[in-house]
Amino acid sequence: MSDNRRSSAITEGVQRSPNRAMLRAVGFQDDDFTKPIVGVASAHSTITPCNMGIAPLAVRAEAGIRAANGMPQVFGTITISDGISMGTEGMKYSLVSRDVIADSIETACTGQSMDGVLAIGGCDKNMPGAMIAMARMNIPAVFIYGGTIEPGHLEGEDLTVVSSFEAVGQYSAGRIDEVRLMSVERNACPGAGSCGGMYTANTMSSAFEAMGMSPIYSSTMSAIAPEKAENTELAGKILVNAIRQNICPRDIITRKSIENAISVVMAVGGSTNAVLHFLAIAHSAGVEWQLDDFERIRQRVPVLCDLKPSGRYVATDLHKAGGIPQVMKMLLAHGLLHGDCLTVTGQTVEEVLKDIPAEPRADQDVIRPWDRPMYQQGHLAILKGNLAEEGAVAKISGVKNPIITGPARVFESEEDSLAAILANKINAGDILVIRYEGPKGGPGMREMLAPTSAIIGAGLGDSVGLITDGRFSGGTYGMVVGHVAPEAYVGGTIALVQEGDSITIDAHQRLIQLNVSDEELAARRANWKAPKPRYTKGVLAKYATLVSTSSKGAVTDLNLFE
């Protein structure tokens, strides 16, 4: 187990009378000063349905911690709703919130000398934010997902929030009327829980279960199911046991366990954001992990699950079909999972999965049998070329032919591109270039769900390409390439593309190429000037100053003093 954990609160400040007096005011009795102090980081808010059910879960976490003879202390952290801020200036704060969450959890836990922390999160950045903090602090920790939303329903069709975005594109293309558009909007999100497909929230929760930092089955539970509250209380007990055994995050978050997590991300058809977030988590944990590692895993792991956005089913369907443990056991049985990795329970992965069958049940088709996968290889491809010397990320599931060469349609922002799509100014064969949306240039690396959904809604998903130095929502699919690095703001080649230039995207060759001569690019580079920063004060200005390239995870503490 970890031997670098700092001294516990029990032997530090709480032995001193003034500190004890303050703790008595929040409910400590004489006997409680011998118990571990356990933080409960609650991301509850009514900003978003993803987090609106977390407060009752925090109460159950407290109960579990007390039952295991620990002393819980609840504190709050923020969230930004990606789905609500999508397509607006507010979306620039989404990725920023990941680091604010990490910093706030680190600040509270370390400032109050807590012995461990249980974090409960819902929306996309809650999870990586919490895990970055856990890896930094290296005190015993467990993550609990607030749970996935139940699907909406309309005329026999399961709906998610992405259905609403795609309906806007369908309406603009004249494929549905306003009555249908409003019906989709009114039925897409029926209540509490994070977006229902294998989008970013469910991707990261699944990955954390696979990595061993969350209890078994917890990552795909419905937010409103009784088992979610029961599992959260159990997690409190698991955490107190981890504190007593001194099981710390860096005992669990290793190169091998990150391989397990990414293998599951590939098998379930997860979000491109997993690439960015695991680069950041690995950085915080001190684990060597690079973009090329994702491609190495992609080439050997099949996509086993038929899940939205490009598939048919939602996360609650996956849960009923056997959940992440079933997917993990299949990978383990075929030599694609490290069974000796430690989990927060103190058991190994192999021990946790010992009672799970090696093949999925025959009465469901959410999880495919090993010999009939959705795709023979993973869906998150790392592309490189003169348009992305450091690399870029393509999500190729659901794409009939992931190769396209076409003329560039250049846009300096997400809003400009969306306006062109909705005005039916984009043609089959075009390749949209959306730039100055990177970590520094945006700043904040917005997700491009609005334009990509509009493309799908217009029926152009298989015939139009899109590249950006921004990100994509987990709900995005199609011929899209994001995380282009270096980004436009720092002079990456994407800044030099001109309207009509020929661009090639070839996922088979893992190539993203601007078909312009080196001499012409050199001439353009000589004339390029960096734009003025969009923000000079406040959170976004600080973020733009500190943030690294996306190929390093867009972290804010990389080489600060070098």
mmCIF file of C-alpha atoms in Angstrom, residues 321-527:
data_model
loop_
_atom_site.group_PDB
_atom_site.id
_atom_site.type_symbol
_atom_site.label_atom_id
_atom_site.label_comp_id
_atom_site.label_asym_id
_atom_site.label_seq_id
_atom_site.Cartn_x
_atom_site.Cartn_y
_atom_site.Cartn_z
ATOM 1 C CA ALA A 321 -27.685 -6.501 -19.530
ATOM 2 C CA GLY A 322 -24.877 -7.006 -17.025
ATOM 3 C CA GLY A 323 -23.225 -3.617 -16.817
ATOM 4 C CA ILE A 324 -19.545 -2.842 -16.813
ATOM 5 C CA PRO A 325 -18.626 -6.001 -14.839
ATOM 6 C CA GLN A 326 -19.892 -8.111 -17.755
ATOM 7 C CA VAL A 327 -17.808 -6.119 -20.246
ATOM 8 C CA MET A 328 -14.764 -6.322 -17.976
ATOM 9 C CA LYS A 329 -15.103 -10.088 -17.525
ATOM 10 C CA MET A 330 -15.209 -10.582 -21.292
ATOM 11 C CA LEU A 331 -12.046 -8.522 -21.695
ATOM 12 C CA LEU A 332 -10.383 -10.384 -18.830
ATOM 13 C CA ALA A 333 -11.303 -13.769 -20.319
ATOM 14 C CA HIS A 334 -9.637 -12.786 -23.591
ATOM 15 C CA GLY A 335 -6.447 -11.414 -22.081
ATOM 16 C CA LEU A 336 -7.297 -7.734 -22.508
ATOM 17 C CA LEU A 337 -7.639 -6.745 -18.854
ATOM 18 C CA HIS A 338 -5.114 -6.808 -16.028
ATOM 19 C CA GLY A 339 -6.778 -8.941 -13.366
ATOM 20 C CA ASP A 340 -4.100 -8.270 -10.754
ATOM 21 C CA CYS A 341 -4.893 -4.550 -10.427
ATOM 22 C CA LEU A 342 -6.004 -3.423 -6.977
ATOM 23 C CA THR A 343 -9.455 -1.925 -6.381
ATOM 24 C CA VAL A 344 -10.671 0.381 -3.616
ATOM 25 C CA THR A 345 -12.290 -2.630 -1.897
ATOM 26 C CA GLY A 346 -8.860 -4.172 -1.306
ATOM 27 C CA GLN A 347 -9.662 -6.965 -3.767
ATOM 28 C CA THR A 348 -8.070 -7.379 -7.164
ATOM 29 C CA VAL A 349 -10.034 -6.929 -10.381
ATOM 30 C CA GLU A 350 -10.003 -10.679 -10.926
ATOM 31 C CA GLU A 351 -11.389 -11.288 -7.430
ATOM 32 C CA VAL A 352 -14.149 -8.708 -7.935
ATOM 33 C CA LEU A 353 -15.190 -10.362 -11.218
ATOM 34 C CA LYS A 354 -14.908 -13.994 -10.115
ATOM 35 C CA ASP A 355 -18.664 -14.702 -10.217
ATOM 36 C CA ILE A 356 -19.353 -12.925 -13.519
ATOM 37 C CA PRO A 357 -19.828 -15.194 -16.579
ATOM 38 C CA ALA A 358 -17.297 -14.904 -19.403
ATOM 39 C CA GLU A 359 -19.995 -14.339 -22.053
ATOM 40 C CA PRO A 360 -23.105 -12.116 -21.962
ATOM 41 C CA ARG A 361 -26.613 -13.462 -21.550
ATOM 42 C CA ALA A 362 -28.351 -14.642 -24.691
ATOM 43 C CA ASP A 363 -31.591 -12.791 -23.861
ATOM 44 C CA GLN A 364 -30.129 -9.343 -24.587
ATOM 45 C CA ASP A 365 -28.253 -7.684 -27.459
ATOM 46 C CA VAL A 366 -26.851 -4.578 -25.754
ATOM 47 C CA ILE A 367 -23.566 -6.420 -25.093
ATOM 48 C CA ARG A 368 -22.510 -8.467 -28.092
ATOM 49 C CA PRO A 369 -20.869 -11.893 -27.753
ATOM 50 C CA TRP A 370 -17.133 -11.896 -28.310
ATOM 51 C CA ASP A 371 -17.401 -13.440 -31.754
ATOM 52 C CA ARG A 372 -19.937 -10.837 -32.962
ATOM 53 C CA PRO A 373 -18.663 -7.413 -31.864
ATOM 54 C CA MET A 374 -20.000 -4.127 -33.185
ATOM 55 C CA TYR A 375 -16.519 -3.392 -34.561
ATOM 56 C CA GLN A 376 -13.362 -5.477 -34.557
ATOM 57 C CA GLN A 377 -11.283 -2.560 -33.227
ATOM 58 C CA GLY A 378 -11.893 0.389 -30.958
ATOM 59 C CA HIS A 379 -13.529 3.566 -32.164
ATOM 60 C CA LEU A 380 -11.275 6.339 -30.796
ATOM 61 C CA ALA A 381 -8.459 6.755 -33.300
ATOM 62 C CA ILE A 382 -5.428 9.004 -32.831
ATOM 63 C CA LEU A 383 -4.676 10.826 -36.074
ATOM 64 C CA LYS A 384 -1.511 12.719 -36.974
ATOM 65 C CA GLY A 385 -0.233 14.653 -39.959
ATOM 66 C CA ASN A 386 0.750 18.161 -40.903
ATOM 67 C CA LEU A 387 -2.604 19.423 -39.581
ATOM 68 C CA ALA A 388 -1.964 17.886 -36.152
ATOM 69 C CA GLU A 389 1.712 17.216 -35.494
ATOM 70 C CA GLU A 390 1.009 16.492 -31.814
ATOM 71 C CA GLY A 391 -2.100 14.488 -32.623
ATOM 72 C CA ALA A 392 -5.889 14.650 -32.861
ATOM 73 C CA VAL A 393 -8.766 12.384 -31.838
ATOM 74 C CA ALA A 394 -11.350 10.911 -34.200
ATOM 75 C CA LYS A 395 -14.459 8.983 -33.173
ATOM 76 C CA ILE A 396 -15.108 6.580 -36.036
ATOM 77 C CA SER A 397 -17.988 4.454 -34.737
ATOM 78 C CA GLY A 398 -21.070 4.644 -36.901
ATOM 79 C CA VAL A 399 -19.107 6.003 -39.887
ATOM 80 C CA LYS A 400 -19.582 3.959 -43.069
ATOM 81 C CA ASN A 401 -16.303 5.038 -44.666
ATOM 82 C CA PRO A 402 -13.904 6.966 -42.417
ATOM 83 C CA ILE A 403 -11.971 8.453 -45.342
ATOM 84 C CA ILE A 404 -12.721 11.795 -46.940
ATOM 85 C CA THR A 405 -10.869 14.367 -49.037
ATOM 86 C CA GLY A 406 -12.629 17.630 -49.679
ATOM 87 C CA PRO A 407 -12.518 21.403 -49.677
ATOM 88 C CA ALA A 408 -12.066 23.273 -46.412
ATOM 89 C CA ARG A 409 -14.923 25.431 -45.152
ATOM 90 C CA VAL A 410 -13.194 27.632 -42.594
ATOM 91 C CA PHE A 411 -14.907 29.113 -39.524
ATOM 92 C CA GLU A 412 -13.336 31.133 -36.743
ATOM 93 C CA SER A 413 -15.887 30.009 -34.137
ATOM 94 C CA GLU A 414 -18.534 27.402 -33.398
ATOM 95 C CA GLU A 415 -21.348 29.945 -33.844
ATOM 96 C CA ASP A 416 -20.264 30.806 -37.397
ATOM 97 C CA SER A 417 -20.167 27.149 -38.422
ATOM 98 C CA LEU A 418 -23.581 26.390 -36.925
ATOM 99 C CA ALA A 419 -25.143 29.334 -38.736
ATOM 100 C CA ALA A 420 -23.814 28.013 -42.057
ATOM 101 C CA ILE A 421 -25.107 24.491 -41.407
ATOM 102 C CA LEU A 422 -28.576 25.657 -40.381
ATOM 103 C CA ALA A 423 -28.700 27.915 -43.463
ATOM 104 C CA ASN A 424 -28.024 24.837 -45.642
ATOM 105 C CA LYS A 425 -24.742 26.294 -46.905
ATOM 106 C CA ILE A 426 -22.732 23.110 -46.305
ATOM 107 C CA ASN A 427 -22.576 20.518 -49.077
ATOM 108 C CA ALA A 428 -21.707 16.838 -49.207
ATOM 109 C CA GLY A 429 -17.942 16.437 -49.463
ATOM 110 C CA ASP A 430 -17.117 19.613 -47.517
ATOM 111 C CA ILE A 431 -14.771 19.553 -44.538
ATOM 112 C CA LEU A 432 -15.602 22.114 -41.882
ATOM 113 C CA VAL A 433 -12.666 23.653 -40.028
ATOM 114 C CA ILE A 434 -13.638 25.240 -36.701
ATOM 115 C CA ARG A 435 -10.623 26.892 -35.122
ATOM 116 C CA TYR A 436 -9.583 29.199 -32.286
ATOM 117 C CA GLU A 437 -11.691 26.995 -30.006
ATOM 118 C CA GLY A 438 -8.735 25.250 -28.337
ATOM 119 C CA PRO A 439 -7.685 25.301 -24.660
ATOM 120 C CA LYS A 440 -5.957 28.686 -24.986
ATOM 121 C CA GLY A 441 -7.725 30.105 -28.017
ATOM 122 C CA GLY A 442 -11.324 29.561 -26.930
ATOM 123 C CA PRO A 443 -10.344 29.642 -24.207
ATOM 124 C CA GLY A 444 -11.778 26.507 -22.668
ATOM 125 C CA MET A 445 -11.994 24.116 -25.618
ATOM 126 C CA ARG A 446 -15.750 24.135 -26.181
ATOM 127 C CA GLU A 447 -17.611 21.033 -27.330
ATOM 128 C CA MET A 448 -19.037 21.133 -30.854
ATOM 129 C CA LEU A 449 -22.263 19.199 -30.238
ATOM 130 C CA ALA A 450 -24.474 21.828 -31.845
ATOM 131 C CA PRO A 451 -22.766 21.794 -35.287
ATOM 132 C CA THR A 452 -22.144 18.035 -35.314
ATOM 133 C CA SER A 453 -25.752 17.287 -34.331
ATOM 134 C CA ALA A 454 -26.956 19.727 -36.976
ATOM 135 C CA ILE A 455 -24.868 17.876 -39.571
ATOM 136 C CA ILE A 456 -26.394 14.552 -38.509
ATOM 137 C CA GLY A 457 -29.865 16.058 -38.451
ATOM 138 C CA ALA A 458 -29.386 17.386 -41.982
ATOM 139 C CA GLY A 459 -28.496 13.891 -43.207
ATOM 140 C CA LEU A 460 -24.847 14.763 -43.936
ATOM 141 C CA GLY A 461 -23.196 12.615 -41.261
ATOM 142 C CA ASP A 462 -21.541 10.246 -43.734
ATOM 143 C CA SER A 463 -20.587 12.837 -46.331
ATOM 144 C CA VAL A 464 -19.252 15.856 -44.429
ATOM 145 C CA GLY A 465 -16.092 16.030 -42.343
ATOM 146 C CA LEU A 466 -15.347 18.358 -39.432
ATOM 147 C CA ILE A 467 -12.068 19.168 -37.718
ATOM 148 C CA THR A 468 -11.497 21.440 -34.751
ATOM 149 C CA ASP A 469 -9.011 22.343 -32.063
ATOM 150 C CA GLY A 470 -11.999 22.255 -29.724
ATOM 151 C CA ARG A 471 -13.665 19.164 -28.275
ATOM 152 C CA PHE A 472 -16.724 17.078 -28.974
ATOM 153 C CA SER A 473 -19.577 16.064 -26.751
ATOM 154 C CA GLY A 474 -19.841 12.403 -25.911
ATOM 155 C CA GLY A 475 -23.042 12.613 -27.926
ATOM 156 C CA THR A 476 -21.150 13.418 -31.123
ATOM 157 C CA TYR A 477 -20.573 10.922 -33.902
ATOM 158 C CA GLY A 478 -19.783 11.120 -37.595
ATOM 159 C CA MET A 479 -16.657 11.988 -39.564
ATOM 160 C CA VAL A 480 -15.280 14.353 -36.942
ATOM 161 C CA VAL A 481 -11.781 15.028 -35.631
ATOM 162 C CA GLY A 482 -11.153 17.085 -32.499
ATOM 163 C CA HIS A 483 -8.382 18.019 -30.072
ATOM 164 C CA VAL A 484 -6.224 19.132 -33.028
ATOM 165 C CA ALA A 485 -2.842 20.083 -31.594
ATOM 166 C CA PRO A 486 -1.042 22.390 -31.748
ATOM 167 C CA GLU A 487 -4.130 24.590 -31.672
ATOM 168 C CA ALA A 488 -4.695 27.621 -33.877
ATOM 169 C CA TYR A 489 -4.042 30.159 -31.126
ATOM 170 C CA VAL A 490 -0.412 29.075 -30.727
ATOM 171 C CA GLY A 491 0.198 28.913 -34.488
ATOM 172 C CA GLY A 492 -0.699 25.311 -35.227
ATOM 173 C CA THR A 493 -1.207 24.450 -38.896
ATOM 174 C CA ILE A 494 -4.980 24.588 -38.426
ATOM 175 C CA ALA A 495 -4.547 28.380 -38.183
ATOM 176 C CA LEU A 496 -3.106 28.428 -41.727
ATOM 177 C CA VAL A 497 -5.970 26.657 -43.525
ATOM 178 C CA GLN A 498 -7.703 28.772 -46.151
ATOM 179 C CA GLU A 499 -11.191 28.421 -47.624
ATOM 180 C CA GLY A 500 -11.176 25.797 -50.366
ATOM 181 C CA ASP A 501 -7.896 24.104 -49.400
ATOM 182 C CA SER A 502 -7.922 20.340 -49.878
ATOM 183 C CA ILE A 503 -7.959 18.341 -46.631
ATOM 184 C CA THR A 504 -7.741 14.579 -46.173
ATOM 185 C CA ILE A 505 -9.062 12.679 -43.175
ATOM 186 C CA ASP A 506 -8.146 8.985 -43.314
ATOM 187 C CA ALA A 507 -8.888 7.053 -40.142
ATOM 188 C CA HIS A 508 -7.495 3.839 -41.631
ATOM 189 C CA GLN A 509 -4.107 5.472 -42.152
ATOM 190 C CA ARG A 510 -4.597 7.592 -39.010
ATOM 191 C CA LEU A 511 -3.904 10.675 -41.119
ATOM 192 C CA ILE A 512 -5.119 14.266 -40.997
ATOM 193 C CA GLN A 513 -3.476 16.176 -43.796
ATOM 194 C CA LEU A 514 -3.664 19.653 -45.311
ATOM 195 C CA ASN A 515 -2.868 19.095 -48.982
ATOM 196 C CA VAL A 516 -0.802 22.250 -49.412
ATOM 197 C CA SER A 517 2.923 22.385 -50.177
ATOM 198 C CA ASP A 518 5.473 22.972 -47.452
ATOM 199 C CA GLU A 519 6.605 26.115 -49.255
ATOM 200 C CA GLU A 520 3.091 27.578 -49.266
ATOM 201 C CA LEU A 521 2.602 26.711 -45.603
ATOM 202 C CA ALA A 522 5.904 28.397 -44.728
ATOM 203 C CA ALA A 523 4.794 31.544 -46.537
ATOM 204 C CA ARG A 524 1.455 31.544 -44.738
ATOM 205 C CA ARG A 525 3.147 30.969 -41.389
ATOM 206 C CA ALA A 526 5.434 33.950 -41.959
ATOM 207 C CA ASN A 527 2.349 36.162 -42.379
#
